[in-house]
Coordinates of C-alpha atoms in Angstrom, one line a residue:
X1 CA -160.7 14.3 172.3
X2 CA -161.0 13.5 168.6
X3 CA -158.7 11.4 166.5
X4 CA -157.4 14.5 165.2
X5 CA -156.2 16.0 168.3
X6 CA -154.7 12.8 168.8
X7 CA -152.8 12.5 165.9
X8 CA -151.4 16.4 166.0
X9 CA -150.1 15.5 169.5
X10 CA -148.4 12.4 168.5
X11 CA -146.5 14.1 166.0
X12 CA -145.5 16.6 168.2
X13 CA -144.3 14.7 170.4
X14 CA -142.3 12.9 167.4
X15 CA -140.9 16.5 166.3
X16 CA -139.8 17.0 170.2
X17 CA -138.1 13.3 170.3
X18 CA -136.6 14.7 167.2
X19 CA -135.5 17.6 167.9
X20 CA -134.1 16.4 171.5
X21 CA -132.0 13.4 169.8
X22 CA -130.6 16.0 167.1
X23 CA -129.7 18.1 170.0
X24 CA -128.1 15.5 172.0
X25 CA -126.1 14.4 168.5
X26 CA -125.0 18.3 168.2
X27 CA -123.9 18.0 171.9
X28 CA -121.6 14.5 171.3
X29 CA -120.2 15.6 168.0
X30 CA -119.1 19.3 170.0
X31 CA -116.9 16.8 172.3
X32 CA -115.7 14.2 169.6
X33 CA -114.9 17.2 167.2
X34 CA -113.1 19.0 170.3
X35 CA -111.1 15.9 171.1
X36 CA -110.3 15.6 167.1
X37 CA -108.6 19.2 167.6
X38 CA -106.6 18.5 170.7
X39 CA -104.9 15.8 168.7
X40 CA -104.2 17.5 166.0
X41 CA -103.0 20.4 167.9
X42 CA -100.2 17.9 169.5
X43 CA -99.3 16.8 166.4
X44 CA -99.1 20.7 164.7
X45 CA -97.1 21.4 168.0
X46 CA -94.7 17.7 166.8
X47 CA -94.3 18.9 163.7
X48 CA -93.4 22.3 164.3
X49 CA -90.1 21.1 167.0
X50 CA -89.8 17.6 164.7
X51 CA -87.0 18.6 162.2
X52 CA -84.6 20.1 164.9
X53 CA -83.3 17.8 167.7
X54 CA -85.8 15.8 168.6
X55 CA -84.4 12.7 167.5
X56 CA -86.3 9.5 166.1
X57 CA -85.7 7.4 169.4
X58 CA -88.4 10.6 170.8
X59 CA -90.4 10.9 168.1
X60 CA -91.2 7.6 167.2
X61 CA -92.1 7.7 171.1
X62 CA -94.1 10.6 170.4
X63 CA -96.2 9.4 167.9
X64 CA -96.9 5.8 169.6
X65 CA -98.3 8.0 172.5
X66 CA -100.0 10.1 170.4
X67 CA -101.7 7.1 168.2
X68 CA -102.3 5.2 171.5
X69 CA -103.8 7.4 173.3
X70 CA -106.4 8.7 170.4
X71 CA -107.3 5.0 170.1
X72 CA -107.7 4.3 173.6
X73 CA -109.7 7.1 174.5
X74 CA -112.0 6.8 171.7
X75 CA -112.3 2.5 173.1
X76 CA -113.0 4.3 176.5
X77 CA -109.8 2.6 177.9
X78 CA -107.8 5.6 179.3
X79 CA -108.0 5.3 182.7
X80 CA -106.4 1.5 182.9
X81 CA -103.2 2.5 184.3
X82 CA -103.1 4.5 187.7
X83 CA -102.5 8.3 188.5
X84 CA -99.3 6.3 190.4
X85 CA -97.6 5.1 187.8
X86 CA -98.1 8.5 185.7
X87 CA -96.4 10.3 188.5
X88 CA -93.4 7.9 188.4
X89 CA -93.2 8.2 184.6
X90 CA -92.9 12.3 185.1
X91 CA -90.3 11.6 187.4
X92 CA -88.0 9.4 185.3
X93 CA -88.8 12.1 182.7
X94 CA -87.8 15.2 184.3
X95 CA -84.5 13.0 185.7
X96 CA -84.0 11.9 182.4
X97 CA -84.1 15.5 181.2
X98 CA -81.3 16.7 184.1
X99 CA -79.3 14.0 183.2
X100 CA -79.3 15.0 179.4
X101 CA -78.3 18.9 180.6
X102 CA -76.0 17.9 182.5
X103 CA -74.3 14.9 180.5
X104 CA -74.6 16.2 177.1
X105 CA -73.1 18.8 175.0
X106 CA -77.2 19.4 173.2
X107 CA -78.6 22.7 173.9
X108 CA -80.8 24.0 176.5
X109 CA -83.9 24.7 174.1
X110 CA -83.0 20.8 172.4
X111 CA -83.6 19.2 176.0
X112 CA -86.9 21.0 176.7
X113 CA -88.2 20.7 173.5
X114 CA -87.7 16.7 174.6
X115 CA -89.3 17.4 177.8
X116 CA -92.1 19.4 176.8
X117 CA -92.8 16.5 174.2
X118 CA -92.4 13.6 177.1
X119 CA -94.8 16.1 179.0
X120 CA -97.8 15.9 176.4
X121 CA -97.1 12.4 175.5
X122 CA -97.4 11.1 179.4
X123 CA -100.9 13.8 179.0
X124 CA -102.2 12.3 176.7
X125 CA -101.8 8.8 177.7
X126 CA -103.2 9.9 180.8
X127 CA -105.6 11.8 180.3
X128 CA -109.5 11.4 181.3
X129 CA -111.0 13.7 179.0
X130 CA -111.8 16.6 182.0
X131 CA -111.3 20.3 181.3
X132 CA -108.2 20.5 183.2
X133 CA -106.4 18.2 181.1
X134 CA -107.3 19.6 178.1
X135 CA -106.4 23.1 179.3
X136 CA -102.5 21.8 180.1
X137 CA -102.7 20.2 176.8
X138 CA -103.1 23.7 175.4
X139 CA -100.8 25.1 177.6
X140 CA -97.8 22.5 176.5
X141 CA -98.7 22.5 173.1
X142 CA -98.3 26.4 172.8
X143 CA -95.4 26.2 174.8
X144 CA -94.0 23.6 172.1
X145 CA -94.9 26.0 169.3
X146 CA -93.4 29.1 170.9
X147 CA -89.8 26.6 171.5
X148 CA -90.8 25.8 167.6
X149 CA -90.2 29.7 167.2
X150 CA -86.8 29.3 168.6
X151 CA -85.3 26.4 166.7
X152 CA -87.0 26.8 163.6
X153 CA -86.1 29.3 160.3
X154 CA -88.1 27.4 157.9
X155 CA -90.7 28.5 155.9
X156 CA -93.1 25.5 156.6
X157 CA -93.1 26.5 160.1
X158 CA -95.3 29.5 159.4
X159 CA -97.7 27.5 157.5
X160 CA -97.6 24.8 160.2
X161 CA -98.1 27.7 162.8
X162 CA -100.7 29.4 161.0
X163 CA -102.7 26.1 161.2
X164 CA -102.0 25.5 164.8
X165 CA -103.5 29.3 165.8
X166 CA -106.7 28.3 163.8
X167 CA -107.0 24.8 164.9
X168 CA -106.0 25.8 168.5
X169 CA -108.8 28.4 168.6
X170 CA -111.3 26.7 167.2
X171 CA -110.4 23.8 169.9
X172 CA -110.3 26.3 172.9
X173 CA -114.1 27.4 171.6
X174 CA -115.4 24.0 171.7
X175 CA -113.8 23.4 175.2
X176 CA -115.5 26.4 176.4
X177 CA -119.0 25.5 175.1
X178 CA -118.4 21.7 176.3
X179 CA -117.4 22.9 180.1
X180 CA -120.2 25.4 179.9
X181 CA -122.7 22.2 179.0
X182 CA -121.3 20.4 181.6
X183 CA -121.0 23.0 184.0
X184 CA -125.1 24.1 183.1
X185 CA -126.3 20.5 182.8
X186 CA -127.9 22.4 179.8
X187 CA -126.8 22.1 176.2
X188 CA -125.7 25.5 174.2
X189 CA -127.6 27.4 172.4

């Protein structure tokens, strides 16, 4: 084998390394940019139900939950609290949310515009970052938007729902072609 031959193969072999780490930085920045969606998705679906009876004692819960839970799943820190104490939380929430109905004179839509929001803030703050998460983060953040639809007749709401259909289906592509790379054990082409 000549020096030639040697050299050719070496930089081969530095085009495949290359073309494998380039790959593997398409792959994480699929998930980080997916995960940069879902957030703002919640916080479309916030601002759409915001100015309408949430109140600032819930939103100001909202958005801690919101911040916190970006922050600590980008530190790789979600998963300090147990499944337990989540399940407790829900509880006091959806007896929280009777109690409201029952107690107050607030509408219907008011109180599960409230829950809903309690729902994606306990989500996110619990959430590991699988596919089913994600998928019931959709799921309550369209929800929010379509209760949005009901308590809202301003004008900013379209724009704000205009940008939560794109953002929301450019989010539910990337979590299709990250399940599918996890589900493959092969990246996308």
């Amino acid at each position: 084998m000549t020096l030639k031959h040697t050299r050719q193969g070496t930089s081969q072999a530095h085009e495949l390394q290359h073309e494998d780490n380039t790959l593997m930085f398409s792959i994480r920045s699929i998930a980080e940019r997916h995960d940069v969606i879902l957030y703002a998705c919640c916080l479309l679906a916030f601002m759409g139900v915001a100015t309408h009876g949430v109140g600032l004692f819930f939103a100001l819960l909202f958005l801690a939950a919101w911040g916190g839970s970006y922050m600590l799943f980008r530190l790789g820190k979600h998963t300090i609290l147990p499944v337990q104490l989540w399940n407790v939380v829900i509880l006091l929430t959806v007896a929280g949310t009777v109690a409201m109905m029952i107690f107050s004179e607030e509408s219907v839509i008011s109180s599960g515009v409230r829950f809903i929001l309690m729902l994606i803030a306990i989500k996110l703050m619990s959430r590991k970052g699988d596919e089913r998460d994600d998928w019931q983060i959709y799921a309550l953040t369209f929800l929010l938007m379509a209760a949005g639809t009901a308590v809202n007749e301003d004008i900013l709401y379209g724009v704000v729902f205009a940008l939560y259909v794109l953002l929301g289906t450019f989010g539910l592509a990337l979590l299709h072609l990250r399940t599918e790379q996890d589900r493959t054990g092969l990246p996308p082409t």
